[in-house]
Coordinates of N, CA, C and O in Angstrom, one line a residue:
Q1 N 1.8 -16.3 -9.8 CA 2.6 -15.7 -8.6 C 2.9 -14.3 -9.2 O 3.4 -14.1 -10.3
V2 N 3.2 -13.5 -8.1 CA 3.5 -12.1 -8.5 C 4.7 -11.7 -7.4 O 4.7 -12.0 -6.3
Q3 N 5.6 -10.9 -7.9 CA 6.6 -10.4 -7.0 C 6.3 -8.7 -7.0 O 6.2 -8.2 -8.1
L4 N 6.8 -8.3 -5.7 CA 6.1 -6.9 -5.6 C 7.6 -6.4 -5.1 O 8.3 -6.7 -4.1
A5 N 7.7 -4.9 -5.5 CA 8.9 -4.3 -5.1 C 8.7 -2.6 -4.7 O 8.0 -2.0 -5.8
E6 N 8.5 -2.4 -3.6 CA 8.3 -1.0 -3.2 C 9.4 0.0 -3.5 O 10.8 -0.4 -3.4
S7 N 9.2 1.2 -3.5 CA 10.2 2.3 -3.7 C 9.6 3.5 -3.3 O 8.3 3.7 -3.2
G8 N 10.5 4.6 -3.1 CA 9.9 6.0 -2.7 C 10.0 6.1 -1.3 O 9.8 7.4 -0.9
G9 N 10.4 5.4 -0.5 CA 10.8 5.8 0.8 C 11.8 6.8 1.2 O 12.6 7.0 0.1
G10 N 11.8 7.1 2.2 CA 13.0 8.3 2.6 C 12.6 8.8 4.0 O 11.7 8.6 4.7
L11 N 13.6 9.9 4.2 CA 13.3 10.9 5.3 C 12.7 12.2 4.8 O 13.2 12.7 3.9
V12 N 11.7 12.5 5.7 CA 11.0 13.8 5.3 C 10.6 14.5 6.6 O 10.4 13.8 7.6
Q13 N 10.4 15.8 6.5 CA 10.1 16.4 7.8 C 8.5 16.3 7.9 O 7.8 16.3 6.9
A14 N 8.0 16.8 9.0 CA 6.6 16.6 9.4 C 6.0 17.7 8.3 O 6.4 18.7 8.3
G15 N 4.9 17.5 7.8 CA 4.0 18.1 7.1 C 4.5 18.1 5.4 O 3.8 18.5 4.6
G16 N 5.7 17.3 5.2 CA 6.0 17.0 3.9 C 5.2 15.9 3.3 O 4.1 15.4 3.9
S17 N 5.7 15.6 2.1 CA 4.9 14.6 1.2 C 5.7 13.6 0.7 O 7.2 13.8 0.4
L18 N 5.6 12.5 0.6 CA 6.1 11.2 -0.2 C 5.4 10.5 -1.1 O 4.0 10.3 -0.7
R19 N 5.7 9.9 -2.3 CA 5.1 9.1 -2.9 C 5.6 7.7 -3.0 O 6.7 7.5 -3.5
L20 N 4.9 6.9 -2.4 CA 5.5 5.2 -2.7 C 5.0 4.6 -3.9 O 3.8 5.0 -4.4
S21 N 5.9 3.9 -4.7 CA 5.2 3.0 -5.4 C 5.8 1.5 -5.4 O 6.7 1.2 -4.7
C22 N 4.7 0.8 -6.0 CA 5.1 -0.7 -5.7 C 4.8 -1.3 -7.2 O 3.8 -1.4 -7.8
A23 N 5.8 -1.8 -7.8 CA 5.8 -2.4 -9.0 C 5.8 -4.0 -9.0 O 6.4 -4.7 -7.9
A24 N 4.9 -4.4 -9.7 CA 4.6 -5.9 -9.7 C 5.2 -6.7 -10.9 O 4.9 -6.1 -12.0
S25 N 5.7 -7.7 -10.8 CA 6.2 -8.6 -11.9 C 4.7 -9.1 -12.5 O 3.8 -9.5 -11.8
G26 N 5.2 -9.7 -13.7 CA 4.1 -10.6 -14.4 C 3.0 -9.9 -15.0 O 3.1 -8.6 -15.1
R27 N 2.2 -10.4 -15.9 CA 1.2 -9.9 -16.9 C -0.2 -9.9 -16.3 O -1.1 -9.3 -17.0
S28 N -0.4 -10.3 -15.1 CA -1.7 -10.2 -14.6 C -2.0 -9.5 -13.4 O -2.8 -9.7 -12.5
F29 N -1.4 -8.2 -13.4 CA -1.6 -7.5 -12.3 C -2.8 -7.0 -12.0 O -3.4 -7.0 -10.9
S30 N -3.7 -6.7 -13.1 CA -5.1 -6.4 -13.0 C -6.2 -7.4 -12.3 O -7.1 -7.1 -11.7
I31 N -5.7 -8.6 -11.9 CA -6.5 -9.7 -11.2 C -6.3 -9.4 -9.7 O -6.9 -10.1 -9.1
Y32 N -5.2 -8.7 -9.3 CA -5.1 -8.6 -7.7 C -5.5 -7.4 -7.2 O -5.3 -6.1 -7.6
A33 N -6.2 -7.5 -6.2 CA -6.4 -6.3 -5.2 C -5.3 -6.0 -4.6 O -4.6 -7.1 -4.2
M34 N -5.1 -4.9 -4.3 CA -3.8 -4.5 -3.9 C -3.9 -3.6 -2.4 O -5.1 -3.1 -2.2
G35 N -3.1 -3.5 -1.6 CA -3.1 -2.8 -0.2 C -1.5 -2.3 0.0 O -0.5 -2.9 -0.2
W36 N -1.7 -1.4 0.9 CA -0.4 -0.9 1.7 C -0.6 -1.0 3.3 O -1.9 -0.8 3.7
F37 N 0.5 -1.5 3.7 CA 0.5 -1.6 5.3 C 1.8 -0.9 5.7 O 2.6 -0.9 4.9
R38 N 1.7 -0.9 7.0 CA 2.9 -0.3 7.6 C 3.1 -1.1 9.1 O 2.1 -1.6 9.5
Q39 N 4.3 -1.0 9.3 CA 4.7 -1.5 10.6 C 5.8 -0.8 11.4 O 7.1 -0.8 10.6
A40 N 5.5 -0.1 12.3 CA 6.5 0.4 13.3 C 7.2 -0.5 14.2 O 6.6 -1.5 14.7
P41 N 8.4 -0.1 14.8 CA 9.0 -1.0 15.4 C 8.2 -1.4 16.9 O 7.6 -0.4 17.5
G42 N 8.1 -2.5 17.1 CA 7.2 -2.9 18.3 C 5.7 -2.9 18.3 O 5.1 -3.2 19.3
K43 N 5.2 -2.6 17.0 CA 3.8 -2.6 16.8 C 3.4 -3.5 15.7 O 4.4 -4.1 15.2
E44 N 2.1 -3.8 15.8 CA 1.6 -4.9 14.7 C 1.5 -4.2 13.4 O 1.5 -2.9 13.3
R45 N 1.5 -5.0 12.4 CA 1.2 -4.3 11.0 C 0.0 -3.8 11.0 O -1.1 -4.4 11.4
E46 N -0.1 -2.7 10.4 CA -1.3 -1.7 10.4 C -1.9 -1.7 8.8 O -1.1 -1.3 8.0
F47 N -3.1 -1.7 8.8 CA -3.6 -1.4 7.3 C -3.6 0.1 7.2 O -4.1 1.1 7.9
V48 N -3.2 0.5 6.0 CA -3.1 1.9 5.4 C -4.0 2.1 4.4 O -4.8 3.2 4.4
A49 N -4.1 1.4 3.5 CA -4.9 1.7 2.2 C -5.0 0.5 1.5 O -4.2 -0.4 1.2
G50 N -6.3 0.3 0.6 CA -6.6 -0.8 -0.1 C -7.1 -0.3 -1.4 O -8.1 0.8 -1.2
I51 N -7.0 -1.0 -2.5 CA -7.7 -0.6 -3.7 C -8.1 -2.0 -4.4 O -7.3 -2.9 -4.3
S52 N -9.3 -1.9 -5.3 CA -9.8 -3.0 -6.0 C -9.0 -3.2 -7.0 O -8.1 -2.3 -7.6
R53 N -9.4 -4.3 -7.9 CA -8.7 -4.7 -9.1 C -8.8 -3.6 -10.3 O -7.5 -3.2 -10.7
S54 N -9.9 -3.0 -10.4 CA -10.0 -1.8 -11.3 C -9.6 -0.5 -10.9 O -9.3 0.4 -11.7
G55 N -9.5 -0.4 -9.5 CA -9.1 1.0 -9.0 C -10.2 1.8 -8.8 O -10.3 3.0 -8.2
G56 N -11.6 1.1 -9.0 CA -12.7 1.9 -8.7 C -13.1 2.0 -7.2 O -13.9 3.0 -6.8
N57 N -12.8 1.3 -6.5 CA -12.9 1.2 -4.9 C -11.7 1.3 -4.2 O -10.7 0.6 -4.4
T58 N -11.7 2.1 -3.2 CA -10.4 2.3 -2.1 C -11.1 2.4 -0.8 O -12.3 2.4 -0.4
D59 N -10.1 2.1 0.1 CA -10.2 2.0 1.6 C -9.1 2.5 2.2 O -8.0 2.3 1.7
Y60 N -9.3 3.1 3.4 CA -8.1 3.7 4.1 C -8.2 3.3 5.6 O -9.4 3.5 6.1
G61 N -7.1 3.3 6.1 CA -7.1 3.2 7.8 C -7.5 4.6 8.3 O -7.1 5.6 7.6
D62 N -7.9 4.6 9.6 CA -8.5 5.8 10.2 C -7.4 6.9 10.3 O -7.4 8.0 10.2
A63 N -5.9 6.3 10.5 CA -4.9 7.2 10.7 C -4.6 8.0 9.7 O -3.9 9.0 9.9
V64 N -4.8 7.5 8.3 CA -4.4 8.2 7.2 C -5.6 8.9 6.3 O -5.2 9.4 5.5
L65 N -6.7 8.6 6.9 CA -7.7 9.0 6.0 C -7.8 10.4 5.9 O -7.6 11.3 6.6
G66 N -7.9 11.1 4.5 CA -7.8 12.3 4.3 C -6.3 12.9 4.0 O -6.0 14.2 3.6
R67 N -5.3 12.1 4.2 CA -4.1 12.6 4.2 C -3.5 11.8 2.8 O -2.4 12.2 2.3
F68 N -3.6 10.4 2.9 CA -3.1 9.5 2.0 C -4.0 9.0 0.8 O -5.3 9.1 1.0
T69 N -3.5 8.9 -0.3 CA -4.2 8.6 -1.5 C -3.6 7.3 -2.2 O -2.5 7.4 -2.6
I70 N -4.5 6.3 -2.3 CA -4.1 5.0 -3.0 C -4.5 5.1 -4.3 O -5.6 5.5 -4.7
S71 N -3.7 4.6 -5.5 CA -4.1 4.7 -6.7 C -3.3 3.5 -7.4 O -2.3 3.0 -7.0
R72 N -3.7 3.1 -8.7 CA -3.0 2.0 -9.5 C -3.0 2.4 -10.9 O -3.9 3.1 -11.4
D73 N -2.2 1.8 -11.7 CA -2.1 1.9 -13.0 C -1.8 0.5 -13.7 O -0.6 0.0 -13.5
N74 N -2.9 0.0 -14.2 CA -2.7 -1.6 -14.5 C -1.9 -1.6 -15.8 O -1.3 -2.7 -15.8
A75 N -1.7 -0.5 -16.6 CA -0.9 -0.7 -17.6 C 0.5 -0.7 -17.3 O 1.4 -1.1 -18.1
K76 N 0.9 0.0 -16.2 CA 2.3 0.0 -15.7 C 2.4 -1.3 -14.6 O 3.7 -1.1 -14.1
N77 N 1.7 -1.7 -14.3 CA 1.8 -2.9 -13.0 C 2.3 -2.4 -11.9 O 3.2 -2.8 -11.2
T78 N 1.7 -1.2 -11.6 CA 2.2 -0.3 -10.4 C 0.9 0.2 -9.5 O -0.2 0.6 -10.0
V79 N 1.0 0.2 -8.3 CA 0.2 0.7 -7.3 C 0.9 1.8 -6.5 O 2.2 1.6 -6.2
Y80 N 0.2 3.1 -6.2 CA 0.9 4.2 -5.6 C 0.4 4.4 -4.4 O -0.9 4.1 -4.0
L81 N 1.1 5.1 -3.6 CA 0.6 5.7 -2.1 C 1.1 7.0 -2.2 O 2.3 7.1 -1.9
Q82 N 0.1 8.1 -2.3 CA 0.6 9.5 -2.2 C 0.2 9.8 -0.6 O -0.8 9.7 -0.1
M83 N 1.3 10.2 -0.1 CA 1.4 10.5 1.4 C 1.6 12.0 1.6 O 2.7 12.3 1.4
N84 N 0.6 12.8 2.0 CA 0.6 14.2 2.5 C 0.6 14.5 3.8 O 0.0 13.7 4.5
S85 N 0.9 15.8 4.3 CA 0.7 16.1 5.5 C 1.3 15.0 6.6 O 0.7 14.6 7.6
L86 N 2.5 14.6 6.2 CA 3.1 13.5 7.0 C 3.3 13.9 8.5 O 3.6 15.1 8.9
K87 N 3.4 12.9 9.4 CA 3.4 13.3 10.8 C 4.5 12.2 11.3 O 4.8 11.2 10.7
P88 N 4.9 12.5 12.3 CA 6.2 11.6 13.0 C 5.7 10.2 13.1 O 6.3 9.2 13.1
E89 N 4.4 10.2 13.5 CA 3.8 8.8 13.9 C 3.5 8.1 12.6 O 3.2 6.9 12.6
D90 N 3.9 8.6 11.5 CA 3.7 7.9 10.3 C 4.9 7.0 9.9 O 5.0 6.3 8.9
T91 N 6.1 7.4 10.9 CA 7.2 6.7 10.6 C 7.2 5.2 10.7 O 6.6 4.6 11.8
A92 N 7.6 4.3 9.7 CA 7.2 2.8 9.7 C 7.9 2.3 8.4 O 8.2 3.0 7.4
V93 N 7.9 0.8 8.4 CA 8.2 0.4 7.2 C 6.9 0.1 6.6 O 6.1 -0.4 7.2
Y94 N 7.0 0.5 5.1 CA 5.6 0.2 4.3 C 5.8 -0.7 3.5 O 6.8 -1.0 2.7
Y95 N 4.6 -1.6 3.4 CA 4.6 -2.7 2.6 C 3.3 -2.8 1.5 O 2.4 -2.4 1.9
C96 N 3.8 -3.2 0.5 CA 2.6 -3.4 -0.5 C 2.3 -4.9 -0.5 O 3.2 -5.6 -0.2
A97 N 1.0 -5.2 -0.8 CA 0.6 -6.7 -0.7 C -0.4 -6.8 -1.7 O -1.2 -5.9 -2.5
A98 N -0.4 -8.0 -2.3 CA -1.3 -8.4 -3.3 C -2.3 -9.4 -3.1 O -1.9 -10.4 -2.4
D99 N -3.4 -9.5 -3.4 CA -4.5 -10.5 -3.1 C -5.1 -10.9 -4.4 O -5.9 -10.0 -5.2
K100 N -5.2 -12.2 -4.8 CA -5.7 -12.6 -6.1 C -7.3 -12.9 -5.6 O -7.6 -13.9 -5.0
T101 N -8.0 -12.1 -6.3 CA -9.5 -12.1 -6.0 C -10.4 -12.2 -7.2 O -9.9 -11.6 -8.1
S102 N -11.3 -13.0 -7.4 CA -12.1 -12.9 -8.6 C -13.2 -11.7 -8.6 O -13.9 -11.7 -9.7
L103 N -13.3 -11.0 -7.6 CA -14.4 -10.0 -7.4 C -13.8 -8.6 -8.0 O -12.7 -8.0 -7.4
Q104 N -14.3 -7.7 -9.0 CA -13.7 -6.5 -9.5 C -13.7 -5.6 -8.4 O -12.6 -4.7 -8.3
S105 N -14.6 -5.4 -7.5 CA -14.9 -4.3 -6.6 C -14.2 -4.6 -5.2 O -14.5 -3.8 -4.2
T106 N -13.7 -5.8 -5.1 CA -13.2 -6.1 -3.7 C -12.2 -5.4 -3.3 O -11.2 -5.2 -4.0
V107 N -12.3 -5.0 -2.1 CA -11.0 -4.1 -1.2 C -10.7 -4.8 -0.1 O -11.5 -5.2 0.8
R108 N -9.5 -5.3 0.1 CA -8.9 -6.0 1.2 C -8.3 -5.1 2.2 O -7.7 -4.0 1.8
S109 N -8.4 -5.6 3.6 CA -7.9 -4.5 4.7 C -7.3 -5.3 5.6 O -6.6 -4.9 6.6
F110 N -7.2 -6.8 5.8 CA -6.5 -7.5 6.8 C -5.3 -8.2 6.0 O -5.3 -8.7 5.0
P111 N -4.3 -8.2 6.8 CA -3.0 -8.8 6.3 C -3.3 -10.3 6.0 O -2.8 -10.8 5.0
S112 N -4.0 -11.0 6.8 CA -4.4 -12.3 6.3 C -5.0 -12.6 5.0 O -5.0 -13.7 4.5
Q113 N -5.5 -11.6 4.6 CA -6.1 -11.8 3.0 C -5.3 -11.6 2.0 O -5.6 -11.8 0.8
F114 N -4.0 -11.3 2.3 CA -3.1 -11.0 1.2 C -2.2 -12.2 1.1 O -1.7 -12.8 2.0
D115 N -1.9 -12.5 -0.2 CA -1.0 -13.6 -0.6 C 0.5 -13.3 -0.8 O 1.1 -14.2 -0.7
Y116 N 0.6 -12.1 -1.2 CA 2.2 -11.8 -1.8 C 2.3 -10.4 -1.1 O 1.5 -9.5 -1.0
W117 N 3.7 -10.3 -0.5 CA 4.1 -9.2 0.1 C 5.4 -8.7 -0.6 O 6.2 -9.6 -1.0
G118 N 5.8 -7.4 -0.4 CA 6.9 -6.9 -1.0 C 8.0 -6.9 0.3 O 7.5 -7.3 1.4
Q119 N 9.2 -6.5 0.1 CA 10.3 -6.5 1.2 C 10.1 -5.2 2.1 O 10.5 -5.2 3.2
G120 N 9.2 -4.2 1.7 CA 9.0 -3.1 2.3 C 10.0 -1.8 2.1 O 11.2 -2.0 1.4
T121 N 9.7 -0.6 2.4 CA 10.3 0.6 2.1 C 10.2 1.5 3.5 O 9.1 1.6 4.0
Q122 N 11.4 1.9 3.7 CA 11.3 2.7 5.2 C 10.7 4.2 4.9 O 11.4 4.6 4.1
V123 N 9.9 4.7 5.7 CA 9.6 5.9 5.8 C 9.9 6.8 7.1 O 9.4 6.0 8.0
T124 N 10.5 7.9 7.2 CA 10.9 8.3 8.4 C 10.3 9.8 8.3 O 10.8 10.6 7.4
V125 N 9.7 10.2 9.4 CA 9.3 11.6 9.3 C 9.7 12.1 10.6 O 9.5 11.8 11.8
S126 N 10.4 13.2 10.4 CA 11.1 14.0 11.4 C 10.2 15.3 12.1 O 9.6 15.6 11.2
S127 N 10.4 15.4 13.3 CA 9.4 16.5 13.9 C 10.3 17.8 13.8 O 11.5 17.9 13.5

């Protein structure tokens, strides 16, 4: 089992940047494919980005492609989400999630594929 804790959220003006971090407990972080999702009030949870166990493969939601970058440091048990050129529509609670998978190259993108979730961190982008 793994516990996830997000940090780095906050209030930023449109066009600005934030970097979210998700720290995982335990010693086996590298066995988990990781993902970032977001949920705005009244909307469904939306896929933002995913990364494979080794970090060699990534995937992005259409809304953030070209602006956000997911990365991971397995030595630090941490996954990151660098968010640039932020827009008001990026405002949401951002969650990281972990999926225990046996495939090194797998990238997950559906909420149902993830086994563990963090509590979320609020990102607010003002216009």
